[in-house]
Amino acid sequence: MVTHFDFTEILDELHEMAIDTFNAALIETE
């Protein structure tokens, strides 16, 4: 029985979202 969140999965999604936001910001400043 798992009593904790799957943090790796959550961090993975947050990381992807952060990269997407970062890339979008970079493209806009160019």
N, CA, C, O and CB atoms as a CASP TS submission, in Angstrom:
PFRMAT TS
TARGET T0000
AUTHOR 0000-0000-0000
METHOD Language model
MODEL 1
PARENT N/A
ATOM      1  N   MET     1       0.843  -1.204   0.000  1.00  0.00           N
ATOM      2  CA  MET     1       0.000   0.000   0.000  1.00  0.00           C
ATOM      3  C   MET     1       0.876   1.252   0.000  1.00  0.00           C
ATOM      4  O   MET     1       1.771   1.411   0.831  1.00  0.00           O
ATOM      5  CB  MET     1      -0.952   0.007   1.230  1.00  0.00           C
ATOM      6  N   VAL     2       0.594   2.124  -0.945  1.00  0.00           N
ATOM      7  CA  VAL     2       1.405   3.344  -1.060  1.00  0.00           C
ATOM      8  C   VAL     2       0.744   4.459  -0.263  1.00  0.00           C
ATOM      9  O   VAL     2      -0.425   4.778  -0.480  1.00  0.00           O
ATOM     10  CB  VAL     2       1.583   3.766  -2.552  1.00  0.00           C
ATOM     11  N   THR     3       1.489   5.044   0.649  1.00  0.00           N
ATOM     12  CA  THR     3       0.917   6.085   1.509  1.00  0.00           C
ATOM     13  C   THR     3       1.443   7.467   1.140  1.00  0.00           C
ATOM     14  O   THR     3       1.099   8.456   1.786  1.00  0.00           O
ATOM     15  CB  THR     3       1.225   5.788   2.977  1.00  0.00           C
ATOM     16  N   HIS     4       2.267   7.537   0.115  1.00  0.00           N
ATOM     17  CA  HIS     4       2.826   8.831  -0.292  1.00  0.00           C
ATOM     18  C   HIS     4       2.545   9.070  -1.771  1.00  0.00           C
ATOM     19  O   HIS     4       2.265   8.138  -2.525  1.00  0.00           O
ATOM     20  CB  HIS     4       4.355   8.888  -0.012  1.00  0.00           C
ATOM     21  N   PHE     5       2.625  10.319  -2.164  1.00  0.00           N
ATOM     22  CA  PHE     5       2.425  10.661  -3.568  1.00  0.00           C
ATOM     23  C   PHE     5       3.585  10.137  -4.397  1.00  0.00           C
ATOM     24  O   PHE     5       4.679   9.905  -3.881  1.00  0.00           O
ATOM     25  CB  PHE     5       2.278  12.183  -3.746  1.00  0.00           C
ATOM     26  N   ASP     6       3.336   9.956  -5.682  1.00  0.00           N
ATOM     27  CA  ASP     6       4.421   9.574  -6.577  1.00  0.00           C
ATOM     28  C   ASP     6       5.144  10.857  -6.987  1.00  0.00           C
ATOM     29  O   ASP     6       4.880  11.429  -8.045  1.00  0.00           O
ATOM     30  CB  ASP     6       3.886   8.781  -7.836  1.00  0.00           C
ATOM     31  N   PHE     7       6.061  11.291  -6.124  1.00  0.00           N
ATOM     32  CA  PHE     7       6.704  12.587  -6.326  1.00  0.00           C
ATOM     33  C   PHE     7       7.487  12.652  -7.630  1.00  0.00           C
ATOM     34  O   PHE     7       7.552  13.708  -8.258  1.00  0.00           O
ATOM     35  CB  PHE     7       7.622  12.892  -5.170  1.00  0.00           C
ATOM     36  N   THR     8       8.081  11.542  -8.043  1.00  0.00           N
ATOM     37  CA  THR     8       8.867  11.567  -9.273  1.00  0.00           C
ATOM     38  C   THR     8       7.971  11.921 -10.458  1.00  0.00           C
ATOM     39  O   THR     8       8.370  12.662 -11.356  1.00  0.00           O
ATOM     40  CB  THR     8       9.561  10.204  -9.505  1.00  0.00           C
ATOM     41  N   GLU     9       6.747  11.375 -10.443  1.00  0.00           N
ATOM     42  CA  GLU     9       5.835  11.656 -11.544  1.00  0.00           C
ATOM     43  C   GLU     9       5.419  13.120 -11.525  1.00  0.00           C
ATOM     44  O   GLU     9       5.357  13.771 -12.568  1.00  0.00           O
ATOM     45  CB  GLU     9       4.601  10.748 -11.470  1.00  0.00           C
ATOM     46  N   ILE    10       5.134  13.632 -10.329  1.00  0.00           N
ATOM     47  CA  ILE    10       4.732  15.036 -10.185  1.00  0.00           C
ATOM     48  C   ILE    10       5.879  15.952 -10.616  1.00  0.00           C
ATOM     49  O   ILE    10       5.680  16.902 -11.372  1.00  0.00           O
ATOM     50  CB  ILE    10       4.312  15.344  -8.717  1.00  0.00           C
ATOM     51  N   LEU    11       7.078  15.651 -10.125  1.00  0.00           N
ATOM     52  CA  LEU    11       8.232  16.477 -10.474  1.00  0.00           C
ATOM     53  C   LEU    11       8.485  16.438 -11.970  1.00  0.00           C
ATOM     54  O   LEU    11       8.851  17.447 -12.573  1.00  0.00           O
ATOM     55  CB  LEU    11       9.478  16.012  -9.716  1.00  0.00           C
ATOM     56  N   ASP    12       8.288  15.271 -12.565  1.00  0.00           N
ATOM     57  CA  ASP    12       8.468  15.117 -13.998  1.00  0.00           C
ATOM     58  C   ASP    12       7.559  16.073 -14.759  1.00  0.00           C
ATOM     59  O   ASP    12       7.996  16.755 -15.685  1.00  0.00           O
ATOM     60  CB  ASP    12       8.197  13.673 -14.421  1.00  0.00           C
ATOM     61  N   GLU    13       6.284  16.116 -14.358  1.00  0.00           N
ATOM     62  CA  GLU    13       5.331  16.987 -15.059  1.00  0.00           C
ATOM     63  C   GLU    13       5.668  18.451 -14.814  1.00  0.00           C
ATOM     64  O   GLU    13       5.613  19.265 -15.736  1.00  0.00           O
ATOM     65  CB  GLU    13       3.886  16.692 -14.607  1.00  0.00           C
ATOM     66  N   LEU    14       6.017  18.790 -13.574  1.00  0.00           N
ATOM     67  CA  LEU    14       6.394  20.174 -13.267  1.00  0.00           C
ATOM     68  C   LEU    14       7.612  20.577 -14.083  1.00  0.00           C
ATOM     69  O   LEU    14       7.673  21.689 -14.607  1.00  0.00           O
ATOM     70  CB  LEU    14       6.679  20.345 -11.759  1.00  0.00           C
ATOM     71  N   HIS    15       8.574  19.680 -14.190  1.00  0.00           N
ATOM     72  CA  HIS    15       9.789  19.949 -14.944  1.00  0.00           C
ATOM     73  C   HIS    15       9.468  20.229 -16.403  1.00  0.00           C
ATOM     74  O   HIS    15       9.996  21.168 -16.998  1.00  0.00           O
ATOM     75  CB  HIS    15      10.758  18.775 -14.832  1.00  0.00           C
ATOM     76  N   GLU    16       8.581  19.389 -16.981  1.00  0.00           N
ATOM     77  CA  GLU    16       8.196  19.589 -18.384  1.00  0.00           C
ATOM     78  C   GLU    16       7.505  20.937 -18.560  1.00  0.00           C
ATOM     79  O   GLU    16       7.797  21.672 -19.504  1.00  0.00           O
ATOM     80  CB  GLU    16       7.269  18.447 -18.862  1.00  0.00           C
ATOM     81  N   MET    17       6.588  21.258 -17.650  1.00  0.00           N
ATOM     82  CA  MET    17       5.881  22.538 -17.749  1.00  0.00           C
ATOM     83  C   MET    17       6.867  23.695 -17.623  1.00  0.00           C
ATOM     84  O   MET    17       6.756  24.688 -18.342  1.00  0.00           O
ATOM     85  CB  MET    17       4.787  22.644 -16.662  1.00  0.00           C
ATOM     86  N   ALA    18       7.820  23.572 -16.721  1.00  0.00           N
ATOM     87  CA  ALA    18       8.806  24.636 -16.526  1.00  0.00           C
ATOM     88  C   ALA    18       9.629  24.824 -17.789  1.00  0.00           C
ATOM     89  O   ALA    18       9.899  25.955 -18.191  1.00  0.00           O
ATOM     90  CB  ALA    18       9.725  24.319 -15.330  1.00  0.00           C
ATOM     91  N   ILE    19      10.028  23.724 -18.417  1.00  0.00           N
ATOM     92  CA  ILE    19      10.812  23.808 -19.653  1.00  0.00           C
ATOM     93  C   ILE    19       9.988  24.472 -20.749  1.00  0.00           C
ATOM     94  O   ILE    19      10.493  25.327 -21.475  1.00  0.00           O
ATOM     95  CB  ILE    19      11.279  22.402 -20.107  1.00  0.00           C
ATOM     96  N   ASP    20       8.717  24.081 -20.870  1.00  0.00           N
ATOM     97  CA  ASP    20       7.851  24.683 -21.886  1.00  0.00           C
ATOM     98  C   ASP    20       7.743  26.189 -21.669  1.00  0.00           C
ATOM     99  O   ASP    20       7.859  26.968 -22.615  1.00  0.00           O
ATOM    100  CB  ASP    20       6.449  24.038 -21.857  1.00  0.00           C
ATOM    101  N   THR    21       7.521  26.594 -20.422  1.00  0.00           N
ATOM    102  CA  THR    21       7.393  28.020 -20.113  1.00  0.00           C
ATOM    103  C   THR    21       8.696  28.742 -20.423  1.00  0.00           C
ATOM    104  O   THR    21       8.694  29.831 -20.997  1.00  0.00           O
ATOM    105  CB  THR    21       7.003  28.229 -18.634  1.00  0.00           C
ATOM    106  N   PHE    22       9.810  28.126 -20.037  1.00  0.00           N
ATOM    107  CA  PHE    22      11.123  28.717 -20.271  1.00  0.00           C
ATOM    108  C   PHE    22      11.373  28.908 -21.760  1.00  0.00           C
ATOM    109  O   PHE    22      11.820  29.969 -22.195  1.00  0.00           O
ATOM    110  CB  PHE    22      12.221  27.842 -19.658  1.00  0.00           C
ATOM    111  N   ASN    23      11.078  27.862 -22.542  1.00  0.00           N
ATOM    112  CA  ASN    23      11.270  27.944 -23.992  1.00  0.00           C
ATOM    113  C   ASN    23      10.385  29.019 -24.597  1.00  0.00           C
ATOM    114  O   ASN    23      10.835  29.773 -25.459  1.00  0.00           O
ATOM    115  CB  ASN    23      10.979  26.594 -24.652  1.00  0.00           C
ATOM    116  N   ALA    24       9.139  29.104 -24.163  1.00  0.00           N
ATOM    117  CA  ALA    24       8.213  30.118 -24.674  1.00  0.00           C
ATOM    118  C   ALA    24       8.763  31.510 -24.373  1.00  0.00           C
ATOM    119  O   ALA    24       8.720  32.395 -25.228  1.00  0.00           O
ATOM    120  CB  ALA    24       6.798  29.942 -24.052  1.00  0.00           C
ATOM    121  N   ALA    25       9.277  31.705 -23.163  1.00  0.00           N
ATOM    122  CA  ALA    25       9.824  33.005 -22.780  1.00  0.00           C
ATOM    123  C   ALA    25      11.031  33.334 -23.647  1.00  0.00           C
ATOM    124  O   ALA    25      11.184  34.472 -24.090  1.00  0.00           O
ATOM    125  CB  ALA    25      10.213  33.020 -21.284  1.00  0.00           C
ATOM    126  N   LEU    26      11.880  32.355 -23.888  1.00  0.00           N
ATOM    127  CA  LEU    26      13.058  32.581 -24.724  1.00  0.00           C
ATOM    128  C   LEU    26      12.652  32.995 -26.129  1.00  0.00           C
ATOM    129  O   LEU    26      13.206  33.938 -26.695  1.00  0.00           O
ATOM    130  CB  LEU    26      13.929  31.322 -24.777  1.00  0.00           C
ATOM    131  N   ILE    27      11.680  32.283 -26.686  1.00  0.00           N
ATOM    132  CA  ILE    27      11.239  32.573 -28.051  1.00  0.00           C
ATOM    133  C   ILE    27      10.662  33.986 -28.124  1.00  0.00           C
ATOM    134  O   ILE    27      10.871  34.693 -29.110  1.00  0.00           O
ATOM    135  CB  ILE    27      10.188  31.533 -28.522  1.00  0.00           C
ATOM    136  N   GLU    28       9.934  34.401 -27.076  1.00  0.00           N
ATOM    137  CA  GLU    28       9.310  35.724 -27.114  1.00  0.00           C
ATOM    138  C   GLU    28      10.339  36.838 -27.025  1.00  0.00           C
ATOM    139  O   GLU    28      10.137  37.911 -27.593  1.00  0.00           O
ATOM    140  CB  GLU    28       8.307  35.864 -25.985  1.00  0.00           C
ATOM    141  N   THR    29      11.444  36.600 -26.321  1.00  0.00           N
ATOM    142  CA  THR    29      12.437  37.663 -26.151  1.00  0.00           C
ATOM    143  C   THR    29      13.342  37.777 -27.380  1.00  0.00           C
ATOM    144  O   THR    29      13.977  38.813 -27.579  1.00  0.00           O
ATOM    145  CB  THR    29      13.284  37.404 -24.896  1.00  0.00           C
ATOM    146  N   GLU    30      13.410  36.736 -28.200  1.00  0.00           N
ATOM    147  CA  GLU    30      14.291  36.788 -29.389  1.00  0.00           C
ATOM    148  C   GLU    30      13.829  37.839 -30.370  1.00  0.00           C
ATOM    149  O   GLU    30      14.447  38.019 -31.419  1.00  0.00           O
ATOM    150  CB  GLU    30      14.343  35.424 -30.087  1.00  0.00           C
TER
END
